[in-house]
CSV table of N, CA and C in Angstrom, one decimal:
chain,number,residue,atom,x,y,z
A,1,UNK,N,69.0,-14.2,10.0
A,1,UNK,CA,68.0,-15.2,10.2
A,1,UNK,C,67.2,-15.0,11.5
A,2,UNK,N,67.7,-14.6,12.6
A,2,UNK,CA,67.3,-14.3,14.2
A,2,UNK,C,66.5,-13.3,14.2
A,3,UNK,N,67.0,-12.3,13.1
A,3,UNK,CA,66.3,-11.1,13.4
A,3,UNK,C,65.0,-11.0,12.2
A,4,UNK,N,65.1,-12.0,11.1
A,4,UNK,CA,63.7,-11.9,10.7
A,4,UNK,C,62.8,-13.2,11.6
A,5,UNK,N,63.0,-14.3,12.5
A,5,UNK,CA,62.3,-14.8,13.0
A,5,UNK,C,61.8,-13.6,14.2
A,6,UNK,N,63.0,-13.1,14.8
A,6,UNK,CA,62.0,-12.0,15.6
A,6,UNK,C,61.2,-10.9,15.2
A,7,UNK,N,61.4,-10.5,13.9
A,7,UNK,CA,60.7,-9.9,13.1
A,7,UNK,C,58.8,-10.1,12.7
A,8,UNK,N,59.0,-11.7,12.4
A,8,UNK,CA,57.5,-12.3,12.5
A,8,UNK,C,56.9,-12.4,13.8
A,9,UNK,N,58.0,-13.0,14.7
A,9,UNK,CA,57.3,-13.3,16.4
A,9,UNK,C,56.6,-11.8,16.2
A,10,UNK,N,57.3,-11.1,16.4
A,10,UNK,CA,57.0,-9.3,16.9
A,10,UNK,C,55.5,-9.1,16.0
A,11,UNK,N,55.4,-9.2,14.4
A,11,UNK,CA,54.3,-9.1,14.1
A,11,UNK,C,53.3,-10.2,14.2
A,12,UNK,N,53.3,-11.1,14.3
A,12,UNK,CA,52.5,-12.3,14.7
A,12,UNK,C,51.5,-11.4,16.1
A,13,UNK,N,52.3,-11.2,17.5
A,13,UNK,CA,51.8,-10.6,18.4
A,13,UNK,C,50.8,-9.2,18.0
A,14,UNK,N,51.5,-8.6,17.4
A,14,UNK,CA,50.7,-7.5,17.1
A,14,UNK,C,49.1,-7.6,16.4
A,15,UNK,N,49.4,-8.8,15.5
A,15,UNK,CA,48.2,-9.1,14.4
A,15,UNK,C,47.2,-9.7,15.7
A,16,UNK,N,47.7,-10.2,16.9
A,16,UNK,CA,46.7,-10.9,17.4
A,16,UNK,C,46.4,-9.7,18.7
A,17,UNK,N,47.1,-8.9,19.1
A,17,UNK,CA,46.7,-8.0,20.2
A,17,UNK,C,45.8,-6.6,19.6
A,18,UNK,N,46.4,-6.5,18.4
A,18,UNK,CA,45.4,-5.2,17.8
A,18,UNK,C,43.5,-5.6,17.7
A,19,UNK,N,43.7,-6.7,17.0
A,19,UNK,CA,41.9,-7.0,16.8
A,19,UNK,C,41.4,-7.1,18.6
A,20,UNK,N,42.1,-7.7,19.4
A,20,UNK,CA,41.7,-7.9,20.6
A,20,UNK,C,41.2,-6.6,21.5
A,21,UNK,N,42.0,-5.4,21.2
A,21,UNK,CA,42.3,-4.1,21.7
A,21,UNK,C,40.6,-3.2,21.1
A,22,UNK,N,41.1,-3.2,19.7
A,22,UNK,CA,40.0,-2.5,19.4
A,22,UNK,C,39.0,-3.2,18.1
A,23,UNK,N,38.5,-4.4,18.0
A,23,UNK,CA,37.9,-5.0,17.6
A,23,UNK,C,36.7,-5.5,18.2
A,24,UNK,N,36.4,-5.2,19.6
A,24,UNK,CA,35.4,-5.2,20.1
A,24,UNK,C,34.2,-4.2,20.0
A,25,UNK,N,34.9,-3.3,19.8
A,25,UNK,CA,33.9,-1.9,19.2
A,25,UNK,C,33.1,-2.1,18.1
A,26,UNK,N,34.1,-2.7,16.8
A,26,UNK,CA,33.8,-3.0,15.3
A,26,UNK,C,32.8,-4.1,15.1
A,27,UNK,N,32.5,-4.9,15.7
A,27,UNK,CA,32.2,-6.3,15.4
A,27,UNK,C,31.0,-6.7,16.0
A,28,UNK,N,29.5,-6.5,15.6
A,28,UNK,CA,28.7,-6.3,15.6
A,28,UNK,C,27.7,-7.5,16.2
A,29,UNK,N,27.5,-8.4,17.3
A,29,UNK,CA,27.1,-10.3,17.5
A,29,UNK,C,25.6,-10.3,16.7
A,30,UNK,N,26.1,-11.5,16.1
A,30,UNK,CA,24.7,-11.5,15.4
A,30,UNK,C,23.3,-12.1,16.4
A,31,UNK,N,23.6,-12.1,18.1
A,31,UNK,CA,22.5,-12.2,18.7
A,31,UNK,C,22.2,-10.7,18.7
A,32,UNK,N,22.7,-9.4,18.7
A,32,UNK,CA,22.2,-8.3,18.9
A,32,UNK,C,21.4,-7.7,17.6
A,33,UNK,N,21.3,-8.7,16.7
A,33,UNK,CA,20.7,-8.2,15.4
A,33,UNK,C,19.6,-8.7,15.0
A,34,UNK,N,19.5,-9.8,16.4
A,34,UNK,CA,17.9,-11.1,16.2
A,34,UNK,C,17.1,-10.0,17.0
A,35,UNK,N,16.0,-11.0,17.0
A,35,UNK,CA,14.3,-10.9,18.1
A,35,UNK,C,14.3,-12.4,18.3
A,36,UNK,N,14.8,-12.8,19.4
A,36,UNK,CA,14.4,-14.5,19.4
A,36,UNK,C,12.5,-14.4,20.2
A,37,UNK,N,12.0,-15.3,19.4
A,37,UNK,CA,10.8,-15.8,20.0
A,37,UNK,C,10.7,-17.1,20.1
A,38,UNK,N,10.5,-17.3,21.6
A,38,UNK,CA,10.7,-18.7,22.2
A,38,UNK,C,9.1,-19.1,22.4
A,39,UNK,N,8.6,-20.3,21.8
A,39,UNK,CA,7.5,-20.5,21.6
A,39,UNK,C,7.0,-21.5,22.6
A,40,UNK,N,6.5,-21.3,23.5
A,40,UNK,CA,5.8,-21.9,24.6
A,40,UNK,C,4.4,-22.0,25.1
A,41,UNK,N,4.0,-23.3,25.6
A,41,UNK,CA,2.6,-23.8,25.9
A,41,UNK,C,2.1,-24.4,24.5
A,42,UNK,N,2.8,-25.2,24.0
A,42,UNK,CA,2.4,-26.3,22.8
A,42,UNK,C,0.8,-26.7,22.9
A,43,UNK,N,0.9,-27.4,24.1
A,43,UNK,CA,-0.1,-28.1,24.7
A,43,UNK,C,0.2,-29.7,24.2
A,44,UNK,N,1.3,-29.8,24.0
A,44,UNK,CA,1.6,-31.2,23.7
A,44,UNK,C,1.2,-31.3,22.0
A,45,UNK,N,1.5,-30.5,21.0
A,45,UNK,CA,1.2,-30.0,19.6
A,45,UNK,C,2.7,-30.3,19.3
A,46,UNK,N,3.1,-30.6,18.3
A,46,UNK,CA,4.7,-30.5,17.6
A,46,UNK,C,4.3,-29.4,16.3
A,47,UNK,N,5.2,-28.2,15.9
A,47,UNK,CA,5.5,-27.1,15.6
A,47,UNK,C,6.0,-27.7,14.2
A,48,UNK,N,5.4,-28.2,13.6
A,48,UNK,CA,5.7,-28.8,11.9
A,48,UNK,C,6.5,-26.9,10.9
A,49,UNK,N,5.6,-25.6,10.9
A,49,UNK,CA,6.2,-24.6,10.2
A,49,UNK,C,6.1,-23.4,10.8
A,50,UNK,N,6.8,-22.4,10.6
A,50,UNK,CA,6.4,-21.6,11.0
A,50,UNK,C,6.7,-20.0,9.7
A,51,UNK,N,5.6,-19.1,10.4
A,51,UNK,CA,5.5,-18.3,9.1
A,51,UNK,C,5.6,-16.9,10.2
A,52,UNK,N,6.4,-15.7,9.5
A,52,UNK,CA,6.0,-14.8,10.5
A,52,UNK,C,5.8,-13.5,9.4
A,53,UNK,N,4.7,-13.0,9.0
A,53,UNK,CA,4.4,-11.9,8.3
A,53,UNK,C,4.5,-10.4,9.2
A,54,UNK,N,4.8,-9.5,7.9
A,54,UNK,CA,4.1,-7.5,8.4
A,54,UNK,C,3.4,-7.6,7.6
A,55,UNK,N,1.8,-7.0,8.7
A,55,UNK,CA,1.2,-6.6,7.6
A,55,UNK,C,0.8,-5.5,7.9
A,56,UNK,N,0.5,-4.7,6.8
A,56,UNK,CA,0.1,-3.4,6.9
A,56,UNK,C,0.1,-2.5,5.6
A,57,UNK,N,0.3,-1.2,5.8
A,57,UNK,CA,0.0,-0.3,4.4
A,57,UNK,C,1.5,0.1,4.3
A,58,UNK,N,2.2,-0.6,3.3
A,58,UNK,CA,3.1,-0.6,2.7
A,58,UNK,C,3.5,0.5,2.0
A,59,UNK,N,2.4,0.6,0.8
A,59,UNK,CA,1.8,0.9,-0.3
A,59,UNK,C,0.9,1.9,-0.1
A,60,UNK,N,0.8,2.7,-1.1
A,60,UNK,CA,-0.9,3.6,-1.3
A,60,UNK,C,-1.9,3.0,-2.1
A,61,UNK,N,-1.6,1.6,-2.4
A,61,UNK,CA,-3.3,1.1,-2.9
A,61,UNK,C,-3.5,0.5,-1.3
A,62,UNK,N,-3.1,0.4,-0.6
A,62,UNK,CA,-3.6,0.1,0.7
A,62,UNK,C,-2.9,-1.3,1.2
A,63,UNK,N,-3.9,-2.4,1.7
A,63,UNK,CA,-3.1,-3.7,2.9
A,63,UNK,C,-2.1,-4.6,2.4
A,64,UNK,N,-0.9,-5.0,2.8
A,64,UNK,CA,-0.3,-5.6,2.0
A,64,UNK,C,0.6,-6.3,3.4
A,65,UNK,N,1.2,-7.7,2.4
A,65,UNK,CA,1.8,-8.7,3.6
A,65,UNK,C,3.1,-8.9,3.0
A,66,UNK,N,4.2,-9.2,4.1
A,66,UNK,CA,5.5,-9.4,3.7
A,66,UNK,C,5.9,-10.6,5.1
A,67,UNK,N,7.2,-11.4,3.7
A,67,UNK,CA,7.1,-12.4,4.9
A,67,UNK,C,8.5,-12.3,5.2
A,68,UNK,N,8.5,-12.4,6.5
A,68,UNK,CA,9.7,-11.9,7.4
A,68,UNK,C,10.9,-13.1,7.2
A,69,UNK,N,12.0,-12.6,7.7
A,69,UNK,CA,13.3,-12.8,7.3
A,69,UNK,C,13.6,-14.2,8.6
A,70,UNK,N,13.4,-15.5,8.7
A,70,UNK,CA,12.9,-15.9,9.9
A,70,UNK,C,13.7,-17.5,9.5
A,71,UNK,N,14.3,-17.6,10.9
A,71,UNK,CA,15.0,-19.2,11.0
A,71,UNK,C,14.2,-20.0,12.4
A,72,UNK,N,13.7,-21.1,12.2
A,72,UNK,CA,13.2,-21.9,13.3
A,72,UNK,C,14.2,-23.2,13.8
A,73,UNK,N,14.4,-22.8,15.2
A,73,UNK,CA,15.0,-24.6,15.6
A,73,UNK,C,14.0,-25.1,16.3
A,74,UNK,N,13.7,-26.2,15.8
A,74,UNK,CA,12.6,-27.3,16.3
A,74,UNK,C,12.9,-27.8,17.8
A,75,UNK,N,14.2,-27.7,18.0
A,75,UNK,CA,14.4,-28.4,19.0
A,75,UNK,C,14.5,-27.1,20.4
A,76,UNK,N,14.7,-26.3,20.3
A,76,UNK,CA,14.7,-25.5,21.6
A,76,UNK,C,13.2,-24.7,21.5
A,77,UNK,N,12.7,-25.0,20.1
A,77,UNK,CA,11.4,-24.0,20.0
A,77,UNK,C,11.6,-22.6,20.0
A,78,UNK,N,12.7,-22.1,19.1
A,78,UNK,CA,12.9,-20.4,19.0
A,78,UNK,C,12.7,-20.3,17.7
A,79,UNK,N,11.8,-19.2,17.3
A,79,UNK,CA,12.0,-18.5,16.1
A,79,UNK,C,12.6,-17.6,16.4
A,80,UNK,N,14.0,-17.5,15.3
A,80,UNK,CA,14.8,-16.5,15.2
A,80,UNK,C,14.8,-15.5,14.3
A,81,UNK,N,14.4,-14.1,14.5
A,81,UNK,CA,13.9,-13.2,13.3
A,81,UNK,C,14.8,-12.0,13.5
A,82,UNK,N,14.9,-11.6,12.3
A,82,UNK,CA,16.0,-10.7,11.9
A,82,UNK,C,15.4,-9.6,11.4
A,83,UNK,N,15.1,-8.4,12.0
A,83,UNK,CA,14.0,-7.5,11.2
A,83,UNK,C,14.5,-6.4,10.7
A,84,UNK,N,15.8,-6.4,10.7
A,84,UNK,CA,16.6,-5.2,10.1
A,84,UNK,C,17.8,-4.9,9.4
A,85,UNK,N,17.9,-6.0,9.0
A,85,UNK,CA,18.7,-6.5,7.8
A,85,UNK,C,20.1,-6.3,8.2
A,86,UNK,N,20.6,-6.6,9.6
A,86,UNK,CA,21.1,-7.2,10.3
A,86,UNK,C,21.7,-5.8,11.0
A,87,UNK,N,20.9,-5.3,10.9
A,87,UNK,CA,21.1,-4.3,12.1
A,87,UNK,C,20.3,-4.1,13.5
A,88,UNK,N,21.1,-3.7,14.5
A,88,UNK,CA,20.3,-3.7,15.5
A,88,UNK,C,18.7,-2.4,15.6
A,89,UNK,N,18.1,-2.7,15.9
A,89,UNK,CA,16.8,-1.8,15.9
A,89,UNK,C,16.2,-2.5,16.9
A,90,UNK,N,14.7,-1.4,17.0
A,90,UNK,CA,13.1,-2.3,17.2
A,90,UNK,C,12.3,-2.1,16.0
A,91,UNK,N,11.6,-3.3,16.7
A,91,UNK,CA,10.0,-3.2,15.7
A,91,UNK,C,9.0,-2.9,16.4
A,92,UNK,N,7.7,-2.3,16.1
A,92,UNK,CA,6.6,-1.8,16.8
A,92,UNK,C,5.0,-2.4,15.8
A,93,UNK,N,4.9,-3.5,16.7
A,93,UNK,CA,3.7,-4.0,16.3
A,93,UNK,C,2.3,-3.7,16.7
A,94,UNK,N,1.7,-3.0,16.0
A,94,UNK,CA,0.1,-3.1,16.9
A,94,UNK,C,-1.0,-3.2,16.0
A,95,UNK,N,-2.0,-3.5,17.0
A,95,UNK,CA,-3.2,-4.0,16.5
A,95,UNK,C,-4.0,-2.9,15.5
A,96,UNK,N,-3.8,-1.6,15.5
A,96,UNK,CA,-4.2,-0.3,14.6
A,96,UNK,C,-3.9,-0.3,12.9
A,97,UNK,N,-3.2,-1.9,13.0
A,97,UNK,CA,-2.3,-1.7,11.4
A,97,UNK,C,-3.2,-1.2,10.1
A,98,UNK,N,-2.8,-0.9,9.4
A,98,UNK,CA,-3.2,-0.6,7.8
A,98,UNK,C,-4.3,0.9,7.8
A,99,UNK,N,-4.8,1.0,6.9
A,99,UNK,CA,-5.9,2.0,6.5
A,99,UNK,C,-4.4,3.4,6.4
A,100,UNK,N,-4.8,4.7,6.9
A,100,UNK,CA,-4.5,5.8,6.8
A,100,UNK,C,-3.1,5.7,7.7
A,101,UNK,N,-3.0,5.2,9.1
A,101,UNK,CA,-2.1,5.5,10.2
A,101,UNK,C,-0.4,4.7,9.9
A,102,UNK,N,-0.8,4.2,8.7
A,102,UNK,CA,1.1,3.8,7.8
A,102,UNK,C,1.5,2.6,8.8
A,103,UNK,N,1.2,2.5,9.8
A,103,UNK,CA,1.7,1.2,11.1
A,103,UNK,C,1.0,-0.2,10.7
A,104,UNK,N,2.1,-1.0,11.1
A,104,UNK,CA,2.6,-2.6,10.3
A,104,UNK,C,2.0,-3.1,12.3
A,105,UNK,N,1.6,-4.6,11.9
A,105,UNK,CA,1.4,-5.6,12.3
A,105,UNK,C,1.9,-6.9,12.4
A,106,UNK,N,2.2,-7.4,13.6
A,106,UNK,CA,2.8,-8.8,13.0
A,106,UNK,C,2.0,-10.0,13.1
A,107,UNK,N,2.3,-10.7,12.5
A,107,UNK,CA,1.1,-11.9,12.2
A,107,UNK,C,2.1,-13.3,12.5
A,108,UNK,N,1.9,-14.0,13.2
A,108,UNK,CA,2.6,-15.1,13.4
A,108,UNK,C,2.0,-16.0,12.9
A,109,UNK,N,1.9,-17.1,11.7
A,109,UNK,CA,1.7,-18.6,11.4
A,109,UNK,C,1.9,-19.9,12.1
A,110,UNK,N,1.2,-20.7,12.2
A,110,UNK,CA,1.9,-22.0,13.0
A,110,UNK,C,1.4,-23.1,12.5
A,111,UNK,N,1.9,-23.7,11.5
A,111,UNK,CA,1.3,-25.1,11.0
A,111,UNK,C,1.4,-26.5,12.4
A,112,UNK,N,0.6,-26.6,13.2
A,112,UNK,CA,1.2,-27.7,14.3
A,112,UNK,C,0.3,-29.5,14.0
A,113,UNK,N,1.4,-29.9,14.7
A,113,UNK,CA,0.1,-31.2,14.4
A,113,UNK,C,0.2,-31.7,16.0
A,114,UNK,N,-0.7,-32.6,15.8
A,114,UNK,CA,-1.1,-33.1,17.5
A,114,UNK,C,-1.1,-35.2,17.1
A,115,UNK,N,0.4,-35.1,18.2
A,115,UNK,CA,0.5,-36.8,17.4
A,115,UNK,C,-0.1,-37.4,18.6
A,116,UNK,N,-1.2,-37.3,19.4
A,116,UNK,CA,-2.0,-37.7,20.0
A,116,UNK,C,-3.4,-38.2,19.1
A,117,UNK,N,-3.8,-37.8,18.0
A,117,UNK,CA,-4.5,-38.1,17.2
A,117,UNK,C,-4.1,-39.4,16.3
A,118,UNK,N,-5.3,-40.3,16.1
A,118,UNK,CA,-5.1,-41.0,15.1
A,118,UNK,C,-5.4,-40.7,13.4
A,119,UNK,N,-3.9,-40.7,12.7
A,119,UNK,CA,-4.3,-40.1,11.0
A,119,UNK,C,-3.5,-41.6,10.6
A,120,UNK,N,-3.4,-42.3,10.8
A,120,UNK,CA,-3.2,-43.7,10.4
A,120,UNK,C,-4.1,-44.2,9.0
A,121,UNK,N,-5.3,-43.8,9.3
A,121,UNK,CA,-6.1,-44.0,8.4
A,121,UNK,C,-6.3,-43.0,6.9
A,122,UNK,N,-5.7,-42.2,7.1
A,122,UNK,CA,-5.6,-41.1,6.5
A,122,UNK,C,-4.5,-41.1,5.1
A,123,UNK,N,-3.6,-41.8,5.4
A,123,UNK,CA,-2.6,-41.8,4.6
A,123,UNK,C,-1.9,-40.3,3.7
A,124,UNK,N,-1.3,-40.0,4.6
A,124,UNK,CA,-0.6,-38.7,4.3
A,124,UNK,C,-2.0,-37.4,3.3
A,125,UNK,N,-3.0,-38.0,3.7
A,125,UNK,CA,-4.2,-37.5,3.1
A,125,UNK,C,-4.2,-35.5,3.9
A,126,UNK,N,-3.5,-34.3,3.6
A,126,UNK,CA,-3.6,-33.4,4.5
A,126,UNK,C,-5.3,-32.8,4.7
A,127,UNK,N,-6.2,-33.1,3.9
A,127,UNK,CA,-7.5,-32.1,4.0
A,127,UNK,C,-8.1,-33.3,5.5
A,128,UNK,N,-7.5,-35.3,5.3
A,128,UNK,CA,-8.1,-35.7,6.2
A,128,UNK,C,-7.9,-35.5,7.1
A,129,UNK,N,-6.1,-35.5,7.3
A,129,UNK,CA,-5.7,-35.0,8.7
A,129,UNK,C,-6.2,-33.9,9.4
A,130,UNK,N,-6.4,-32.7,8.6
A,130,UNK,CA,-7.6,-31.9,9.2
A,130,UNK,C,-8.5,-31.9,10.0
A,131,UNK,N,-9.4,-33.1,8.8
A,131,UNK,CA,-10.7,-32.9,9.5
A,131,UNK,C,-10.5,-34.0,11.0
A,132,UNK,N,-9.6,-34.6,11.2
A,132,UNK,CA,-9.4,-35.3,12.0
A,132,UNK,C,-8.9,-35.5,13.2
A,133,UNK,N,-8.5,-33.3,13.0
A,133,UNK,CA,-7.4,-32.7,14.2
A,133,UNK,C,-6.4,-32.9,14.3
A,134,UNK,N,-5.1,-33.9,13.4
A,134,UNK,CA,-4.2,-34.3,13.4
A,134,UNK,C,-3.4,-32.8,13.2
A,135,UNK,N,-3.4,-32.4,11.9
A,135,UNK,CA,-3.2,-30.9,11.7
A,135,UNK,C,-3.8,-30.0,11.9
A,136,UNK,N,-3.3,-28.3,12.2
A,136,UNK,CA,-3.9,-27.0,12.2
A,136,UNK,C,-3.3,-26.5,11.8
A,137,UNK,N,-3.6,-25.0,11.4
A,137,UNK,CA,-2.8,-23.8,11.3
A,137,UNK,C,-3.4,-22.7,12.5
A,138,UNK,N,-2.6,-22.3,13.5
A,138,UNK,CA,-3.0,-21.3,14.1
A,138,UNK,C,-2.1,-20.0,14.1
A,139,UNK,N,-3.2,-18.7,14.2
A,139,UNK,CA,-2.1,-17.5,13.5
A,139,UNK,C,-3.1,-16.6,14.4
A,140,UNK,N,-2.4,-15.5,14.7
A,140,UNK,CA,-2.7,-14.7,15.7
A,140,UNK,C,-1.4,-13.6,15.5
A,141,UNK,N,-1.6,-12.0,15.9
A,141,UNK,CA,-1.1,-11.0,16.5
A,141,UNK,C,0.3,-11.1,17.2
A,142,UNK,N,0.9,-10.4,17.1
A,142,UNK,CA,2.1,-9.9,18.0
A,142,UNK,C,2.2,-8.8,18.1
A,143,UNK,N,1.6,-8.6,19.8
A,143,UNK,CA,1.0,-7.0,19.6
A,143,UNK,C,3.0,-6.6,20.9
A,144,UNK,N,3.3,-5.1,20.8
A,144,UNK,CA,4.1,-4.9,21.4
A,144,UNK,C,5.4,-4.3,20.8
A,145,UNK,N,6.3,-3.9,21.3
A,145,UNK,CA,7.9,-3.4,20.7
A,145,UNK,C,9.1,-4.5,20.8
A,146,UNK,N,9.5,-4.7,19.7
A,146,UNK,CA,10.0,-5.8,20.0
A,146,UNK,C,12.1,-4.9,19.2
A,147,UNK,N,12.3,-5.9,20.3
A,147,UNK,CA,13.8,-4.8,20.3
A,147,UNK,C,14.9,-6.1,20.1
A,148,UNK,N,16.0,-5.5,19.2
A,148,UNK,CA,16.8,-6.7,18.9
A,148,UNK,C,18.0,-7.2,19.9
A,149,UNK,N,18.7,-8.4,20.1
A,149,UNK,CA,19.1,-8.5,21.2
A,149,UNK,C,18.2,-8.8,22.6
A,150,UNK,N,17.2,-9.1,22.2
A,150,UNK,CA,16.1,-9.6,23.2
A,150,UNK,C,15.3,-10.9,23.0
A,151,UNK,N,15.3,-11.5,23.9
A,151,UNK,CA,14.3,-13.0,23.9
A,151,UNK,C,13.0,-13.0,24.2
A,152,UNK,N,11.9,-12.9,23.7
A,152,UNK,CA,10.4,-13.0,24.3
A,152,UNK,C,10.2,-14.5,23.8
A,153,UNK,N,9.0,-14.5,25.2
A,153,UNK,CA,8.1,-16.0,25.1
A,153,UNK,C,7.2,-15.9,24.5
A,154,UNK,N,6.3,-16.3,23.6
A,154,UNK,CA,5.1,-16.3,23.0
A,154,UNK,C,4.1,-17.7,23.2
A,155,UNK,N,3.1,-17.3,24.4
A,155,UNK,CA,2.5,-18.8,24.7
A,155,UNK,C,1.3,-19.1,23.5
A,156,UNK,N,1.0,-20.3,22.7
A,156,UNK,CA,0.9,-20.7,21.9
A,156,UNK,C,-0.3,-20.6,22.3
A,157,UNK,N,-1.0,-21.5,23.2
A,157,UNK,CA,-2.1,-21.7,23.9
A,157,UNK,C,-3.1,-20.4,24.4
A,158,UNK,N,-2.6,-19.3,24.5
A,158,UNK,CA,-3.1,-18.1,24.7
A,158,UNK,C,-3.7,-17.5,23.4
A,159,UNK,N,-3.9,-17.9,22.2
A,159,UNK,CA,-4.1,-17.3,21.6
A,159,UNK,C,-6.1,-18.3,22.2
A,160,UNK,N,-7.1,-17.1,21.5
A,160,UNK,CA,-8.5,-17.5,21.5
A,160,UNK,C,-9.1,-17.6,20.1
A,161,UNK,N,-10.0,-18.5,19.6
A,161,UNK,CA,-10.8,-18.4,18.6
A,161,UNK,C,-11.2,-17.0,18.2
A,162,UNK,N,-11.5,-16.6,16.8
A,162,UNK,CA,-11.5,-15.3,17.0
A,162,UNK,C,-10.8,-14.5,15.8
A,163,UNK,N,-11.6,-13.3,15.3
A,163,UNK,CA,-11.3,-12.3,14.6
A,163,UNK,C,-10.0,-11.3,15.6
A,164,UNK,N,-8.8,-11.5,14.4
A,164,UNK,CA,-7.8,-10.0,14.9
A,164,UNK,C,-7.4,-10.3,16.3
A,165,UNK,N,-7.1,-12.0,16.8
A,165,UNK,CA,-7.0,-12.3,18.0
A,165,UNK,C,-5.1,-12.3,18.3
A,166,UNK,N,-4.7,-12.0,19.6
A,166,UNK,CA,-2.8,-11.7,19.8
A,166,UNK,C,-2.5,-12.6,20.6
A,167,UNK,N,-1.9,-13.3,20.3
A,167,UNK,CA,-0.3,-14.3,21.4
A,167,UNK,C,-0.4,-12.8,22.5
A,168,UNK,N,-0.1,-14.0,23.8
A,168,UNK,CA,0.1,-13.5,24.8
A,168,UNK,C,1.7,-13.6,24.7
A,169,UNK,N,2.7,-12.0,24.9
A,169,UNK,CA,4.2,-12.3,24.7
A,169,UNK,C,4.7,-11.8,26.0
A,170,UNK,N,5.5,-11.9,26.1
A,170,UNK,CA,6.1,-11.7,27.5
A,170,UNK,C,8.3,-11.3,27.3
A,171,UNK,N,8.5,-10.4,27.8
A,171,UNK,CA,9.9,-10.4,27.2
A,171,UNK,C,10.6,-11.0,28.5
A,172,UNK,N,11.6,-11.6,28.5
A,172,UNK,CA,12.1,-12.4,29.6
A,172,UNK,C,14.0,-12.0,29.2
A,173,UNK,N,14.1,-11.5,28.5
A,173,UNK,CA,15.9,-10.7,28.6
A,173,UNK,C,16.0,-9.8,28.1
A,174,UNK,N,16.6,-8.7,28.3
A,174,UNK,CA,17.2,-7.1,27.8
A,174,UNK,C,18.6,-7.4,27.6
């Protein structure tokens, strides 16, 4: 009886020192497998959806959109995106996308509303809210290399009215 309780003691230890030893190698954090984008300069806007497409020449009939693999927390303001199916990589976004040159684009979405507006009158009406500034959608570029295991800021407010216009991004951790 002594010597099968010391029998388990002895393996018990081992089951817990072996993963410890060389299990750090194996085991892959799933922050090294994101692109967090931390979304900053609202302007006082609440962040109702967010959408983050590639677009680009997929395909040989030519332009085509895919929508990215993407979790948002409302409360810290990060979109968390996963662009490699949960491996670590980068992604390479630029403005040159589609036609002959095969290079993807990222397109960021932002359904936001501004609860400084009165839609009172509106009654969950969305085309009024619109016209009334309550709601937008603003979408713009993400020009840049974006590497997994890294945090960039994307200021909201940076973007300009405008044809093929980019978020100003900024990477703030390696």
């Amino acid at each position: 009886m002594n010597m099968l309780f010391s029998i388990l003691i002895l393996g018990g230890c081992l089951f817990l020192l072996i993963p410890g030893v060389y299990g750090d190698d194996q085991i892959i954090s799933p922050v090294s497998q994101t692109v967090i984008l931390k979304l900053i300069d609202t302007g006082g806007k609440t962040i109702d959806h967010t959408s983050l497409m590639k677009s680009g020449e997929n395909y040989k009939d030519g332009q085509s959109r895919q929508v990215q693999n993407t979790w948002f927390n409302h409360e810290t303001h990060e979109l968390i995106w996963t662009p490699c199916n949960d491996n670590p990589c980068s992604y390479i976004s630029l403005p040159t996308a589609g036609g002959k040159t095969g290079r993807d684009e990222l397109i960021l979405e932002l359904k936001v509303s501004d609860p400084t507006v009165d839609v009172s009158s509106c009654y969950s009406d969305p085309t009024c809210e619109r016209l009334k500034g309550g709601t937008s959608t603003v979408s713009g570029i993400l020009e840049g290399i974006f590497y997994t295991g890294r945090t960039y800021e994307v200021s909201i407010n940076s973007l300009k009215p405008g044809i093929r216009e980019a978020f100003q991004v900024t990477e703030i951790s390696s």
